[in-house]
Short mmCIF file of C-alpha atoms in Angstrom, two decimals:
data_model
loop_
_atom_site.label_atom_id
_atom_site.label_comp_id
_atom_site.label_asym_id
_atom_site.label_seq_id
_atom_site.Cartn_x
_atom_site.Cartn_y
_atom_site.Cartn_z
CA MET A 16 -5.16 -18.57 -6.70
CA ALA A 17 -2.75 -16.20 -8.44
CA ARG A 18 -0.47 -17.70 -11.10
CA LYS A 19 3.28 -17.63 -10.73
CA ALA A 20 4.88 -14.98 -12.91
CA SER A 21 7.03 -16.26 -15.77
CA LEU A 22 9.66 -13.69 -14.75
CA SER A 23 10.22 -14.06 -11.03
CA GLY A 24 9.42 -11.00 -8.96
CA PHE A 25 7.36 -9.23 -11.64
CA PRO A 26 3.71 -10.18 -11.04
CA GLU A 27 1.03 -9.90 -13.72
CA TRP A 28 -2.60 -10.30 -12.70
CA LEU A 29 -5.40 -11.96 -14.65
CA PRO A 30 -8.45 -9.72 -15.26
CA ALA A 31 -10.36 -10.97 -12.20
CA GLU A 32 -7.22 -10.58 -10.06
CA ARG A 33 -6.72 -7.08 -11.39
CA VAL A 34 -10.26 -6.26 -10.24
CA VAL A 35 -9.19 -7.16 -6.70
CA GLU A 36 -6.08 -4.98 -6.97
CA GLN A 37 -8.13 -2.06 -8.31
CA HIS A 38 -10.59 -2.49 -5.44
CA VAL A 39 -7.71 -2.18 -2.96
CA LEU A 40 -6.34 0.91 -4.72
CA ASP A 41 -9.76 2.55 -5.03
CA THR A 42 -10.51 1.92 -1.36
CA LEU A 43 -7.20 3.42 -0.28
CA ARG A 44 -7.68 6.41 -2.60
CA ARG A 45 -11.15 7.07 -1.22
CA THR A 46 -10.00 6.83 2.40
CA PHE A 47 -6.94 9.04 1.89
CA GLU A 48 -9.02 11.72 0.18
CA LEU A 49 -11.63 11.60 2.96
CA HIS A 50 -8.76 12.49 5.31
CA GLY A 51 -7.72 15.42 3.12
CA PHE A 52 -4.65 14.01 1.38
CA ALA A 53 -3.95 15.31 -2.14
CA ASN A 54 -2.69 12.98 -4.84
CA ILE A 55 0.64 13.44 -6.61
CA GLU A 56 2.77 11.31 -8.90
CA THR A 57 6.53 11.57 -9.25
CA ARG A 58 8.74 10.35 -12.07
CA ALA A 59 9.93 6.75 -12.10
CA VAL A 60 13.61 7.69 -12.28
CA GLU A 61 15.98 9.67 -10.08
CA THR A 62 19.69 10.31 -10.25
CA ARG A 63 21.84 7.74 -8.52
CA ALA A 64 23.16 10.40 -6.18
CA GLN A 65 19.60 11.22 -5.09
CA LEU A 66 18.64 7.59 -4.49
CA LEU A 67 21.84 6.58 -2.73
CA ARG A 68 22.63 9.64 -0.66
CA LYS A 69 22.12 7.62 2.55
CA GLY A 70 23.59 4.46 1.05
CA GLU A 71 20.93 2.10 2.40
CA ILE A 72 20.32 -0.31 -0.49
CA ASP A 73 22.78 0.48 -3.27
CA LYS A 74 22.96 -3.20 -4.28
CA GLU A 75 19.19 -3.29 -4.85
CA VAL A 76 18.80 -0.23 -7.10
CA TYR A 77 18.17 -0.82 -10.79
CA GLY A 78 20.27 1.44 -13.03
CA LEU A 79 18.70 2.88 -16.16
CA SER A 80 20.62 3.39 -19.39
CA ARG A 81 20.41 2.86 -23.14
CA LEU A 82 21.57 -0.57 -24.28
CA SER A 83 24.25 1.04 -26.42
CA ALA A 84 25.50 3.33 -23.64
CA GLU A 85 28.53 2.62 -21.47
CA ASP A 86 27.39 2.24 -17.89
CA ASP A 87 29.43 4.31 -15.45
CA LYS A 88 28.49 3.19 -11.94
CA ASN A 89 30.42 6.10 -10.44
CA ASP A 90 28.45 8.79 -12.31
CA PRO A 91 26.20 10.45 -9.70
CA ASN A 92 24.00 11.91 -12.46
CA ALA A 93 23.29 8.53 -14.05
CA LEU A 94 19.63 7.52 -13.81
CA ALA A 95 18.09 4.71 -11.79
CA LEU A 96 14.56 3.47 -11.03
CA HIS A 97 13.19 4.58 -7.67
CA PHE A 98 13.09 1.85 -4.99
CA ASP A 99 10.48 3.59 -2.83
CA LEU A 100 8.28 6.71 -2.94
CA THR A 101 9.77 8.54 0.04
CA VAL A 102 13.07 9.61 -1.56
CA PRO A 103 11.34 10.96 -4.72
CA PHE A 104 8.81 12.74 -2.50
CA ALA A 105 11.57 14.46 -0.53
CA ARG A 106 13.02 15.80 -3.78
CA TYR A 107 9.54 16.83 -4.96
CA VAL A 108 8.97 18.86 -1.78
CA VAL A 109 12.29 20.70 -2.11
CA GLU A 110 11.77 21.50 -5.79
CA ASN A 111 8.14 22.60 -5.42
CA ALA A 112 8.16 24.15 -1.94
CA GLY A 113 7.21 27.58 -3.29
CA HIS A 114 4.01 26.14 -4.77
CA LEU A 115 2.90 24.02 -1.81
CA ALA A 116 0.81 24.94 1.25
CA PHE A 117 2.41 23.57 4.42
CA PRO A 118 1.81 21.34 6.24
CA PHE A 119 1.51 19.51 2.92
CA ARG A 120 -0.57 16.32 2.93
CA ARG A 121 -0.05 13.95 0.01
CA TYR A 122 -0.85 10.42 -1.02
CA GLN A 123 0.90 8.61 -3.83
CA MET A 124 0.27 5.20 -5.41
CA GLN A 125 2.88 4.03 -7.90
CA LYS A 126 5.09 1.16 -8.93
CA VAL A 127 8.60 0.93 -7.52
CA TRP A 128 11.52 -1.38 -8.37
CA ARG A 129 13.92 -3.14 -6.03
CA GLY A 130 16.52 -5.72 -7.01
CA GLU A 131 16.14 -8.13 -4.13
CA ARG A 132 15.62 -11.89 -4.14
CA PRO A 133 11.93 -12.60 -4.85
CA GLN A 134 10.06 -14.64 -2.23
CA ASP A 135 6.63 -14.75 -0.63
CA GLY A 136 5.50 -11.15 -0.29
CA ARG A 137 8.68 -9.72 -1.84
CA PHE A 138 8.84 -8.59 -5.45
CA ARG A 139 11.21 -6.77 -7.76
CA GLU A 140 8.39 -4.67 -9.22
CA PHE A 141 5.54 -3.74 -6.91
CA THR A 142 3.01 -1.03 -6.08
CA GLN A 143 3.19 1.08 -2.95
CA ALA A 144 0.60 3.46 -1.51
CA ASP A 145 2.12 6.22 0.64
CA ILE A 146 0.73 9.03 2.75
CA ASP A 147 2.87 11.76 4.30
CA VAL A 148 2.45 15.10 6.01
CA VAL A 149 5.43 17.47 5.65
CA GLY A 150 5.96 20.76 7.41
CA ASP A 151 8.10 23.80 6.69
CA GLY A 152 10.57 24.05 9.57
CA THR A 153 8.30 22.40 12.14
CA LEU A 154 5.52 19.82 12.16
CA PRO A 155 3.15 19.38 15.13
CA PHE A 156 3.24 15.95 16.78
CA SER A 157 -0.53 15.62 16.34
CA TYR A 158 0.16 14.45 12.78
CA ASP A 159 1.91 11.35 14.15
CA VAL A 160 -1.39 10.50 15.85
CA GLU A 161 -3.47 11.36 12.79
CA LEU A 162 -1.39 9.18 10.46
CA ALA A 163 -1.97 6.14 12.67
CA LEU A 164 -5.72 6.75 12.67
CA THR A 165 -5.81 7.31 8.90
CA ILE A 166 -4.02 4.04 8.21
CA ALA A 167 -6.27 2.22 10.68
CA ASP A 168 -9.29 3.54 8.74
CA ALA A 169 -7.77 2.58 5.40
CA LEU A 170 -6.82 -0.97 6.39
CA SER A 171 -10.17 -1.52 8.14
CA ALA A 172 -11.91 -0.78 4.84
CA LEU A 173 -9.92 -3.47 2.98
CA PRO A 174 -10.91 -7.16 2.72
CA ILE A 175 -7.85 -8.37 4.65
CA GLY A 176 -9.21 -9.54 7.98
CA ASP A 177 -7.72 -8.46 11.28
CA PHE A 178 -4.49 -6.46 11.47
CA CYS A 179 -2.32 -4.85 14.11
CA LEU A 180 -0.58 -1.49 13.68
CA ARG A 181 2.42 -1.70 16.00
CA VAL A 182 3.90 1.62 17.14
CA ASN A 183 7.10 2.56 18.95
CA ASN A 184 9.14 5.73 19.38
CA ARG A 185 12.85 6.09 18.59
CA LYS A 186 13.26 8.73 21.33
CA LEU A 187 11.84 6.30 23.88
CA ALA A 188 14.24 3.56 22.79
CA GLU A 189 17.30 5.81 22.49
CA GLY A 190 16.62 7.48 25.84
CA PHE A 191 16.27 4.08 27.50
CA TYR A 192 19.53 2.79 26.04
CA ARG A 193 21.39 5.97 27.00
CA GLY A 194 19.89 5.76 30.48
CA LEU A 195 21.39 2.25 30.68
CA GLY A 196 24.78 3.68 29.76
CA LEU A 197 24.84 2.39 26.17
CA GLU A 198 26.34 5.16 24.04
CA ASP A 199 25.62 3.70 20.59
CA PRO A 200 21.80 3.50 20.50
CA ASP A 201 21.74 3.01 16.72
CA ALA A 202 23.75 -0.20 17.11
CA VAL A 203 21.34 -1.39 19.79
CA LEU A 204 18.37 -0.59 17.57
CA ARG A 205 19.90 -2.55 14.69
CA ALA A 206 20.30 -5.54 16.97
CA ILE A 207 16.76 -5.28 18.40
CA ASP A 208 15.42 -5.01 14.84
CA LYS A 209 16.59 -8.62 14.32
CA LEU A 210 14.70 -9.93 17.33
CA GLU A 211 11.83 -11.60 15.45
CA LYS A 212 14.21 -13.22 12.96
CA ILE A 213 16.94 -14.61 15.24
CA GLY A 214 15.47 -14.64 18.76
CA ASP A 215 16.46 -13.38 22.23
CA GLU A 216 19.68 -15.32 22.75
CA ALA A 217 21.20 -14.33 19.40
CA VAL A 218 20.30 -10.67 19.92
CA ALA A 219 21.73 -10.71 23.45
CA LYS A 220 24.95 -12.17 22.05
CA ILE A 221 25.19 -9.36 19.46
CA LEU A 222 24.57 -6.73 22.15
CA VAL A 223 27.34 -8.11 24.34
CA GLU A 224 29.94 -9.10 21.74
CA GLU A 225 29.41 -6.42 19.07
CA VAL A 226 27.75 -3.46 20.81
CA GLY A 227 29.72 -3.73 24.05
CA ALA A 228 26.78 -4.11 26.44
CA THR A 229 27.06 -5.92 29.75
CA ALA A 230 24.82 -8.93 30.35
CA ASP A 231 22.57 -6.79 32.59
CA GLN A 232 22.31 -4.02 29.97
CA ALA A 233 21.46 -6.56 27.27
CA ALA A 234 18.80 -8.11 29.53
CA ALA A 235 17.25 -4.68 30.18
CA ALA A 236 17.21 -3.82 26.45
CA LEU A 237 15.45 -7.13 25.74
CA ALA A 238 13.00 -6.53 28.61
CA LEU A 239 12.03 -3.22 27.03
CA ALA A 240 11.47 -4.93 23.68
CA LYS A 241 9.05 -7.41 25.31
CA ILE A 242 6.56 -4.69 26.30
CA ARG A 243 3.35 -4.69 24.24
CA THR A 244 0.05 -3.05 25.26
CA LEU A 245 -3.15 -1.86 23.58
CA ASP A 246 -3.40 1.05 26.03
CA THR A 247 -1.04 3.44 27.79
CA SER A 248 -0.15 0.94 30.53
CA PHE A 249 3.19 0.47 28.74
CA VAL A 250 4.35 3.65 30.52
CA GLU A 251 4.18 1.99 33.94
CA GLU A 252 5.90 -1.13 32.57
CA VAL A 253 8.78 0.95 31.23
CA ARG A 254 9.06 2.95 34.47
CA ALA A 255 9.19 -0.32 36.39
CA LEU A 256 12.48 -1.14 34.65
CA GLY A 257 14.07 1.70 36.65
CA VAL A 258 15.80 3.59 33.82
CA GLU A 259 15.76 7.38 33.67
CA HIS A 260 16.66 9.78 30.87
CA GLU A 261 15.17 13.03 29.55
CA LEU A 262 14.82 11.64 26.01
CA LEU A 263 13.04 8.59 27.41
CA ASP A 264 10.47 10.89 29.05
CA THR A 265 9.83 12.65 25.73
CA GLY A 266 9.41 9.37 23.88
CA LEU A 267 7.01 7.99 26.48
CA ASP A 268 4.88 11.12 26.25
CA GLU A 269 4.75 11.03 22.44
CA LEU A 270 3.91 7.34 22.22
CA SER A 271 1.25 7.79 24.91
CA GLN A 272 -0.48 10.38 22.74
CA VAL A 273 -0.65 7.98 19.79
CA ILE A 274 -1.88 5.01 21.81
CA ALA A 275 -4.39 7.04 23.86
CA ALA A 276 -6.04 8.41 20.72
CA ALA A 277 -5.95 5.05 18.93
CA SER A 278 -7.43 3.10 21.84
CA LYS A 279 -10.37 5.50 21.74
CA ARG A 280 -10.87 5.85 17.96
CA ALA A 281 -9.53 2.52 16.64
CA PRO A 282 -9.78 0.13 19.60
CA GLY A 283 -7.84 -3.09 19.26
CA LYS A 284 -6.10 -2.02 16.04
CA VAL A 285 -3.08 -0.07 17.32
CA MET A 286 -0.56 -1.49 19.79
CA ALA A 287 2.42 -0.04 21.62
CA ASP A 288 5.15 -2.52 20.70
CA LEU A 289 8.56 -1.52 22.05
CA SER A 290 10.38 -4.08 19.91
CA ILE A 291 9.72 -2.10 16.70
CA ALA A 292 12.96 -0.47 15.60
CA ARG A 293 12.74 0.13 11.82
CA GLY A 294 16.10 -0.09 10.08
CA LEU A 295 16.18 3.20 8.16
CA ASP A 296 18.34 5.86 9.78
CA TYR A 297 16.15 8.86 8.99
CA TYR A 298 13.39 7.95 11.45
CA THR A 299 13.70 10.14 14.53
CA GLY A 300 10.51 9.63 16.58
CA THR A 301 7.38 7.59 16.00
CA VAL A 302 7.85 4.37 14.02
CA TYR A 303 5.09 2.11 12.69
CA GLU A 304 4.85 -1.46 11.43
CA THR A 305 1.69 -3.40 10.56
CA VAL A 306 1.06 -7.13 10.35
CA LEU A 307 -1.93 -9.21 9.26
CA VAL A 308 -3.15 -11.30 12.17
CA GLY A 309 -2.65 -14.94 11.21
CA HIS A 310 -0.26 -13.99 8.42
CA GLU A 311 2.65 -12.62 10.44
CA SER A 312 5.13 -14.56 8.29
CA LEU A 313 4.30 -12.19 5.46
CA GLY A 314 6.10 -9.42 7.31
CA SER A 315 5.03 -5.81 7.60
CA ILE A 316 2.35 -4.71 5.13
CA CYS A 317 2.53 -1.05 6.16
CA SER A 318 5.39 0.80 7.81
CA GLY A 319 6.87 4.25 8.28
CA GLY A 320 7.60 6.88 10.86
CA ARG A 321 8.58 10.43 11.76
CA TYR A 322 11.63 12.04 10.14
CA GLU A 323 12.83 15.43 11.29
CA SER A 324 15.07 16.17 8.32
CA LEU A 325 14.34 13.92 5.38
CA ALA A 326 14.09 16.90 3.00
CA SER A 327 16.24 20.01 3.29
CA LYS A 328 17.72 22.78 1.17
CA GLY A 329 20.18 25.28 2.56
CA LYS A 330 18.76 26.52 5.83
CA LYS A 331 15.33 25.18 4.95
CA ASN A 332 14.27 21.97 6.69
CA TYR A 333 11.12 19.94 6.01
CA PRO A 334 10.19 17.48 8.78
CA GLY A 335 7.51 14.91 8.09
CA VAL A 336 5.71 11.76 9.11
CA GLY A 337 4.53 9.08 6.72
CA LEU A 338 3.42 5.51 6.15
CA SER A 339 3.74 3.21 3.16
CA ILE A 340 1.41 0.31 2.33
CA GLY A 341 2.80 -2.59 0.30
CA VAL A 342 -0.15 -2.97 -2.06
CA THR A 343 1.30 -5.81 -4.13
CA ARG A 344 2.26 -7.72 -0.99
CA LEU A 345 -1.30 -7.33 0.29
CA VAL A 346 -2.93 -8.29 -3.00
CA SER A 347 -0.71 -11.35 -3.44
CA ARG A 348 -1.83 -12.70 -0.07
CA ILE A 349 -5.49 -11.83 -0.70
CA LEU A 350 -5.36 -13.78 -3.96
CA ALA A 351 -3.31 -16.69 -2.64
CA GLU A 352 -5.65 -17.21 0.30
CA GLU A 353 -8.75 -16.44 -1.81
CA LEU A 354 -9.86 -13.98 0.86
CA VAL A 355 -11.97 -12.22 -1.76
CA THR A 356 -12.90 -12.82 -5.38
CA ALA A 357 -14.23 -10.57 -8.13
CA ALA A 358 -17.89 -10.94 -9.07
CA ARG A 359 -16.79 -11.24 -12.72
CA SER A 360 -13.65 -10.79 -14.78
CA VAL A 361 -15.07 -8.12 -17.11
CA PRO A 362 -16.89 -4.83 -16.51
CA SER A 363 -19.66 -5.69 -19.00
CA VAL A 364 -23.12 -6.22 -17.51
CA VAL A 365 -24.96 -6.87 -20.79
CA TYR A 366 -24.10 -8.76 -23.97
CA VAL A 367 -26.22 -7.51 -26.89
CA THR A 368 -26.85 -10.34 -29.34
CA LEU A 369 -27.33 -10.17 -33.13
CA ALA A 370 -30.42 -11.80 -34.66
CA HIS A 371 -28.80 -11.53 -38.11
CA ASP A 372 -25.78 -9.79 -39.65
CA ASP A 373 -27.81 -6.73 -40.70
CA SER A 374 -28.83 -6.00 -37.11
CA TRP A 375 -25.40 -4.84 -35.92
CA HIS A 376 -26.25 -1.11 -36.13
CA GLU A 377 -29.53 -1.68 -34.32
CA ALA A 378 -27.66 -3.56 -31.60
CA GLN A 379 -25.24 -0.63 -31.30
CA ASP A 380 -28.23 1.67 -30.73
CA VAL A 381 -29.29 -0.55 -27.83
CA ALA A 382 -25.75 -0.51 -26.42
CA SER A 383 -25.54 3.29 -26.70
CA ALA A 384 -28.84 3.69 -24.83
CA LEU A 385 -27.57 1.45 -22.04
CA ARG A 386 -24.14 3.12 -21.84
CA GLU A 387 -25.72 6.57 -21.60
CA ARG A 388 -27.20 5.41 -18.30
CA GLY A 389 -23.94 3.96 -17.03
CA ILE A 390 -24.57 0.31 -17.92
CA ALA A 391 -21.45 -1.35 -19.34
CA CYS A 392 -22.14 -3.60 -22.31
CA GLU A 393 -20.67 -5.10 -25.45
CA VAL A 394 -22.15 -6.12 -28.80
CA ALA A 395 -21.76 -9.49 -30.51
CA SER A 396 -19.42 -9.44 -33.49
CA SER A 397 -21.42 -11.90 -35.63
CA ALA A 398 -24.89 -13.43 -35.81
CA GLU A 399 -24.14 -16.94 -34.66
CA LYS A 400 -26.87 -19.14 -33.19
CA PHE A 401 -28.26 -17.64 -30.02
CA GLY A 402 -26.99 -20.63 -28.03
CA LYS A 403 -23.41 -19.88 -29.07
CA GLN A 404 -23.80 -16.18 -28.31
CA ILE A 405 -25.15 -17.02 -24.85
CA LYS A 406 -22.28 -19.45 -24.21
CA TYR A 407 -19.78 -16.75 -25.20
CA ALA A 408 -21.37 -14.30 -22.75
CA ASP A 409 -21.23 -16.96 -20.05
CA ARG A 410 -17.52 -17.62 -20.70
CA ARG A 411 -16.89 -13.89 -20.44
CA GLY A 412 -18.77 -13.77 -17.15
CA ILE A 413 -21.41 -11.34 -18.46
CA PRO A 414 -24.64 -11.87 -16.48
CA PHE A 415 -27.27 -10.49 -18.92
CA VAL A 416 -27.94 -11.20 -22.60
CA TRP A 417 -30.05 -8.81 -24.70
CA PHE A 418 -32.30 -9.86 -27.59
CA THR A 419 -33.95 -7.58 -30.16
CA HIS A 420 -36.84 -9.13 -32.11
CA ASP A 421 -37.94 -8.38 -35.67
CA ASP A 422 -41.02 -6.48 -34.43
CA GLY A 423 -38.74 -4.03 -32.55
CA THR A 424 -39.42 -5.38 -29.05
CA HIS A 425 -36.66 -6.34 -26.66
CA GLU A 426 -36.00 -8.97 -24.03
CA VAL A 427 -33.16 -9.45 -21.57
CA LYS A 428 -32.13 -12.74 -20.00
CA ASP A 429 -30.31 -13.33 -16.75
CA ILE A 430 -28.24 -16.34 -17.79
CA ARG A 431 -27.53 -17.25 -14.18
CA SER A 432 -31.19 -17.83 -13.27
CA GLY A 433 -32.62 -18.32 -16.76
CA GLU A 434 -35.22 -15.61 -16.18
CA GLN A 435 -36.09 -13.69 -19.40
CA VAL A 436 -38.27 -10.55 -19.37
CA SER A 437 -39.36 -7.76 -21.70
CA ALA A 438 -37.11 -4.71 -21.54
CA ASP A 439 -36.76 -1.18 -22.89
CA PRO A 440 -33.20 0.07 -23.63
CA ALA A 441 -34.22 3.53 -22.42
CA SER A 442 -35.32 2.42 -18.95
CA TRP A 443 -34.14 -1.11 -18.09
CA ALA A 444 -31.47 -1.40 -15.41
CA PRO A 445 -29.81 -4.38 -13.79
CA PRO A 446 -29.94 -4.93 -10.02
CA ALA A 447 -27.65 -2.52 -8.19
CA SER A 448 -25.40 -5.43 -7.16
CA ASP A 449 -24.68 -6.20 -10.82
CA LEU A 450 -24.21 -2.65 -12.09
CA HIS A 451 -20.54 -2.50 -11.11
CA ASN A 452 -18.03 -5.27 -10.81
CA THR A 453 -17.53 -5.89 -7.12
CA VAL A 454 -15.44 -8.12 -4.86
CA ALA A 455 -16.85 -10.38 -2.20
#
């Protein structure tokens, strides 16, 4: 199980735990690239004006300044650490638009910083893995479908057990609320977004007392939020509520396209869930949230949506759709539940022993021959008794120990089984399962 960090909210992994994190990152990288996403990395800092232009989480942003400098919180050009990868990506697109081919597909895996209260699954420093597709002026809706399928592929390849990608559409929700006669759909969405935390009665009370809904309107909004299907039957359930609006029709059509494709290509993994609201204002269509089945208390491990105008410059507008995976949140739960473990804590497969102090260079020749063929190894630092050298290799988690005899012959020992055989540095290889450090 992962240790608690000495500084709350800033996790540090032990070597074997880091192997698990690297496995997650490598798996995501491989899947994203198979789907044609190019990798970028943006700087860790942005201006405060850039980060706070929508004013979502100003109390959670870490400012950046020299210790000797006077901190002016009102200076829009002062620097701060980015709290997500979407805002830096929007700036990146605007600044580099002339060098990008649109629609531009990118993935990005970096640390971000957020000054919130640390708790299970929430950190102040954590790694995110994002994918986005951005268009120049327009972006076909088919990318909303493709993003859901890409994430379903990526999460299916991870050692996390079952998951559910829950999808809704802001147009569907807004059209429904307007069809009910509620003229502040954003306020309704903010209330519905609290449904899982505070329950039906509390949300209904907010809708009536703060949003101005009637009891019947609040009941209808809650009825919509109860609809969940793994196929397109949600359309009939929404129609049965008797609400009509042009925007509702558009939202139903768009969500149907996502769910129809997902039910065919990722059956059981993607659900139409009409309670999903997503709190950020820039989402304009499809919205996604993902939970681990059996670990719902962890919250969403992957979320995002469609934004029609996240990035813009002058008359230029860059719509996009994207999803962000909380890698550190995922890894923390994998480690805490011991869902997987690393085969060993070090990359070394072979520990080359020293028969005597003068044999160090000869041992390095053996190591070089092994490394040339991709076999990770390390050489003993001193010629202690073989028993001590073997014990050291065992403590390191290295499975094979190499011996060179005075007559120039070699033997290698699997210290797990005790089997010891003759070996040639130019041709010997470990079993394929031992060649690389794996997780199981």
